[in-house]
Short mmCIF file of C-alpha atoms in Angstrom, two decimals:
data_model
loop_
_atom_site.label_atom_id
_atom_site.label_comp_id
_atom_site.label_asym_id
_atom_site.label_seq_id
_atom_site.Cartn_x
_atom_site.Cartn_y
_atom_site.Cartn_z
CA MET A 1 62.44 59.62 62.33
CA GLN A 2 64.35 62.06 60.15
CA PRO A 3 67.77 60.90 58.95
CA ILE A 4 70.69 62.37 60.88
CA PRO A 5 72.83 64.59 58.68
CA THR A 6 76.26 63.31 57.90
CA SER A 7 78.47 64.73 60.61
CA PRO A 8 81.85 63.98 62.15
CA THR A 9 80.09 63.92 65.55
CA TYR A 10 78.62 60.52 64.66
CA LEU A 11 80.55 57.30 64.22
CA THR A 12 79.62 54.32 62.07
CA ALA A 13 79.79 50.74 63.30
CA ARG A 14 83.04 50.37 61.36
CA ASP A 15 84.49 53.41 63.15
CA VAL A 16 83.59 51.92 66.54
CA GLN A 17 84.94 48.52 65.47
CA GLU A 18 88.33 50.10 64.71
CA LEU A 19 88.21 52.02 67.96
CA ILE A 20 87.49 49.17 70.38
CA ARG A 21 88.64 46.20 68.25
CA VAL A 22 85.70 43.85 68.63
CA ASP A 23 83.64 42.18 65.92
CA ARG A 24 80.72 44.08 64.49
CA SER A 25 78.10 41.64 65.77
CA THR A 26 79.25 42.43 69.34
CA ILE A 27 78.91 46.15 68.65
CA TYR A 28 75.35 45.70 67.38
CA ARG A 29 74.47 43.49 70.35
CA MET A 30 75.81 46.08 72.79
CA ALA A 31 73.90 48.85 70.99
CA GLU A 32 70.67 46.83 71.11
CA SER A 33 71.07 46.19 74.84
CA GLY A 34 71.84 49.83 75.61
CA ARG A 35 75.36 49.17 76.89
CA LEU A 36 76.93 51.20 74.07
CA PRO A 37 75.80 54.81 73.35
CA ALA A 38 73.91 54.55 70.05
CA ILE A 39 70.85 55.65 68.10
CA LYS A 40 69.15 53.85 65.24
CA VAL A 41 68.43 55.62 61.96
CA GLY A 42 66.30 53.35 59.83
CA ARG A 43 68.21 50.09 59.87
CA GLN A 44 71.55 51.69 60.61
CA TRP A 45 73.18 52.29 63.99
CA ARG A 46 75.00 55.57 64.57
CA PHE A 47 77.20 56.30 67.57
CA PRO A 48 77.63 59.81 69.07
CA ALA A 49 81.38 60.34 69.08
CA ASP A 50 81.56 62.35 72.32
CA ALA A 51 79.40 59.81 74.17
CA VAL A 52 81.43 56.87 72.86
CA HIS A 53 84.74 58.43 73.92
CA ALA A 54 83.35 59.25 77.37
CA TRP A 55 82.05 55.69 77.65
CA LEU A 56 85.46 54.30 76.67
CA GLU A 57 87.22 56.35 79.34
CA ALA A 58 84.69 55.31 81.97
CA SER A 59 85.30 51.65 81.13
CA GLY A 60 89.10 52.00 81.15
CA ASN A 61 89.48 51.50 77.39
CA GLY A 62 90.41 54.98 76.27
CA GLY A 63 93.01 57.52 77.37
CA ASP A 64 94.91 57.10 80.60
CA GLY A 65 91.76 56.84 82.72
CA ASP A 66 92.63 59.83 84.94
CA GLY A 67 89.46 61.43 86.23
CA ALA A 68 87.24 58.82 84.59
CA ARG A 69 84.05 58.13 86.47
CA PRO A 70 83.39 54.40 86.96
CA ALA A 71 80.13 52.81 85.93
CA SER A 72 77.40 52.57 88.54
CA SER A 73 77.93 48.92 89.44
CA ALA A 74 80.56 46.22 89.26
CA GLN A 75 78.26 44.07 87.13
CA GLU A 76 77.86 46.79 84.50
CA VAL A 77 81.62 47.29 84.31
CA THR A 78 82.43 43.58 84.02
CA ASP A 79 79.69 42.99 81.44
CA LEU A 80 81.12 45.80 79.34
CA PHE A 81 84.71 44.60 79.69
CA ALA A 82 83.80 41.01 78.81
CA ASP A 83 81.98 42.11 75.66
CA LEU A 84 84.79 44.42 74.60
CA TYR A 85 87.57 41.88 74.99
CA GLY A 86 85.72 38.67 74.17
CA VAL A 87 86.55 36.95 77.45
CA MET A 88 84.81 35.72 80.59
CA VAL A 89 84.94 37.89 83.73
CA ILE A 90 83.85 37.43 87.33
CA VAL A 91 84.44 39.48 90.48
CA THR A 92 84.99 37.61 93.73
CA ASP A 93 85.84 38.49 97.30
CA ILE A 94 89.37 37.72 98.46
CA ALA A 95 88.26 34.19 99.46
CA GLY A 96 87.07 33.45 95.92
CA ASN A 97 83.34 33.72 96.59
CA PRO A 98 81.50 35.27 93.61
CA ILE A 99 80.26 38.85 93.98
CA THR A 100 79.03 39.30 90.41
CA ASP A 101 77.49 36.95 87.90
CA VAL A 102 79.92 35.58 85.32
CA SER A 103 80.04 37.99 82.39
CA ASN A 104 80.22 36.47 78.89
CA PRO A 105 80.75 32.86 80.06
CA CYS A 106 81.97 30.49 77.40
CA GLY A 107 79.70 27.54 76.67
CA TYR A 108 82.21 25.13 78.19
CA PHE A 109 82.22 26.94 81.54
CA SER A 110 78.42 27.30 81.51
CA ALA A 111 77.99 23.58 80.94
CA ILE A 112 80.50 22.62 83.64
CA SER A 113 79.38 25.13 86.27
CA SER A 114 75.74 24.02 86.03
CA GLU A 115 76.83 21.16 88.28
CA ALA A 116 77.05 22.36 91.92
CA ALA A 117 80.15 20.30 92.72
CA ALA A 118 81.93 21.70 89.66
CA LEU A 119 81.18 25.28 90.68
CA ASP A 120 82.50 24.54 94.18
CA ARG A 121 85.71 23.32 92.53
CA CYS A 122 85.97 26.62 90.62
CA ILE A 123 85.44 28.63 93.81
CA ALA A 124 88.17 26.61 95.53
CA GLU A 125 90.54 27.51 92.70
CA TRP A 126 89.60 31.19 92.93
CA ASN A 127 90.25 30.98 96.66
CA ALA A 128 93.74 29.67 95.93
CA LEU A 129 94.33 32.61 93.56
CA GLY A 130 93.55 34.96 96.43
CA GLY A 131 96.48 33.54 98.36
CA GLN A 132 98.99 33.95 95.52
CA TYR A 133 100.51 37.40 95.94
CA ASP A 134 102.10 37.74 92.53
CA PHE A 135 100.98 41.10 91.16
CA GLU A 136 102.25 40.82 87.59
CA PRO A 137 99.31 39.95 85.29
CA ARG A 138 99.84 36.67 83.48
CA LEU A 139 97.75 34.01 81.85
CA ARG A 140 97.73 30.78 83.82
CA PRO A 141 95.98 27.47 83.13
CA SER A 142 92.90 26.70 85.20
CA HIS A 143 91.88 23.24 86.34
CA LEU A 144 89.41 23.26 83.41
CA GLY A 145 92.27 23.71 80.96
CA PHE A 146 91.54 27.17 79.63
CA LEU A 147 93.63 30.24 80.52
CA CYS A 148 92.75 32.92 83.04
CA THR A 149 94.31 35.95 84.70
CA ARG A 150 93.66 37.75 87.97
CA ALA A 151 94.06 41.24 89.39
CA PHE A 152 93.38 42.37 92.95
CA ILE A 153 90.71 44.84 93.99
CA ARG A 154 91.81 47.14 96.81
CA ILE A 155 90.17 49.39 99.34
CA GLY A 156 93.04 51.55 100.55
CA ASN A 157 95.89 49.14 101.32
CA GLU A 158 93.51 46.23 101.87
CA LEU A 159 93.14 43.49 99.27
CA SER A 160 89.37 43.16 99.26
CA GLY A 161 88.61 41.10 96.17
CA MET A 162 89.66 39.91 92.75
CA VAL A 163 88.66 40.32 89.14
CA ILE A 164 89.24 37.07 87.26
CA SER A 165 89.17 36.98 83.48
CA GLY A 166 89.43 33.82 81.44
CA GLY A 167 87.75 31.16 79.39
CA ILE A 168 90.58 31.61 76.85
CA ALA A 169 91.75 28.63 74.82
CA PRO A 170 95.51 27.97 74.95
CA ASP A 171 97.43 27.31 71.74
CA GLU A 172 96.73 23.60 71.92
CA TRP A 173 93.02 23.03 72.31
CA PRO A 174 91.04 20.88 72.97
CA PRO A 175 92.83 18.84 75.64
CA SER A 176 93.64 15.19 75.05
CA GLU A 177 90.95 12.59 75.54
CA GLU A 178 92.71 11.43 78.70
CA ARG A 179 92.76 14.96 80.12
CA ILE A 180 89.08 15.49 79.25
CA LYS A 181 88.24 12.39 81.26
CA GLU A 182 90.30 13.72 84.17
CA ILE A 183 88.49 17.08 84.03
CA ALA A 184 85.12 15.31 84.11
CA SER A 185 86.20 13.21 87.08
CA GLU A 186 87.77 16.11 89.03
CA SER A 187 84.74 18.34 88.44
CA HIS A 188 82.17 15.60 89.10
CA VAL A 189 80.57 16.32 85.73
CA PRO A 190 79.31 13.58 83.38
CA LEU A 191 81.87 12.97 80.65
CA PRO A 192 79.39 13.60 77.77
CA ILE A 193 78.75 17.14 79.06
CA VAL A 194 82.47 17.93 78.98
CA GLU A 195 82.95 16.34 75.57
CA GLU A 196 80.01 18.18 74.01
CA SER A 197 81.04 21.62 75.28
CA ILE A 198 84.85 21.45 75.20
CA GLU A 199 85.17 23.36 71.91
CA ASP A 200 83.01 26.25 73.10
CA VAL A 201 85.70 28.48 74.63
CA HIS A 202 86.88 32.00 73.87
CA ARG A 203 89.56 32.05 71.18
CA ILE A 204 91.65 35.21 70.96
CA GLY A 205 95.06 35.68 69.40
CA PRO A 206 98.36 36.60 71.08
CA GLU A 207 97.94 40.36 70.55
CA ASP A 208 94.45 40.33 72.05
CA GLN A 209 95.70 38.23 74.95
CA GLU A 210 98.28 40.93 75.66
CA ARG A 211 95.54 43.56 75.50
CA VAL A 212 93.55 41.60 78.09
CA LEU A 213 96.58 41.35 80.37
CA ALA A 214 97.10 45.10 80.13
CA ALA A 215 93.42 45.92 80.65
CA VAL A 216 92.55 43.66 83.59
CA PRO A 217 94.53 45.78 86.12
CA VAL A 218 92.73 48.88 84.77
CA LEU A 219 89.41 47.11 85.32
CA ALA A 220 90.52 46.21 88.85
CA ARG A 221 91.32 49.86 89.58
CA HIS A 222 87.84 50.92 88.47
CA LEU A 223 86.30 48.22 90.63
CA SER A 224 88.48 49.39 93.52
CA SER A 225 87.00 52.88 93.07
CA ILE A 226 83.49 51.46 93.12
CA ALA A 227 84.24 49.44 96.27
CA THR A 228 85.86 52.42 97.98
CA GLU A 229 82.94 54.72 97.15
CA GLN A 230 80.50 52.10 98.39
CA ARG A 231 82.34 51.72 101.69
CA GLN A 232 82.45 55.48 102.15
CA THR A 233 78.73 55.74 101.40
CA ASN A 234 77.94 52.98 103.88
CA HIS A 235 80.10 54.65 106.51
CA MET A 236 78.36 57.99 106.02
CA THR A 237 74.95 56.30 106.18
CA ARG A 238 75.83 54.61 109.47
CA SER A 239 77.19 57.89 110.86
CA THR A 240 73.92 59.72 110.24
CA THR A 241 71.63 57.02 111.67
#
């Protein structure tokens, strides 16, 4: 492959890092997986500027989002968001039942949720979030101790689901030994599993936490567009059959 001439139409990894504010290893991982527009020149990744800016707008991370076309599926959008912001994300229905896989789960959540009873406990908590009609994004402690936030997904005036982002360590982490034992008991998870995984949570600073709080409602609006388009498509399909 011939080297690409130096041109302002291509961004370096450092340029993209400054643009989306994630660590460089995440950028390379997203380029390798195809989730970030990129081409490889020798051992170096280069990022087409126009494609990157269009991708940012489509994911709700650039501009005001007006006219942005959402990604083709909720899972793609949440995977992208989770990688960009370094948090865990899941989409549920309004009753707290998962619709997507968990994007970017922290090791602590992965270890806990491998136990069926523990996952049921998480779903029960998500269900409770669906009944709390506070619309101002805020970080709140989960029963597992880490912080999470929630925004509603709407179809018209109907609250149809939620996007829940979390796995974020609070200022004081890990919890006390007594609290760790309580978490193990409440989640029906063997204590050694909790103890071994408790440090493996997402750690982001106050400024990045504020960015997450500002971005989650934008993500929810994109997911609302996806849900609305899907319902319209299903309605049209039924009307023609």
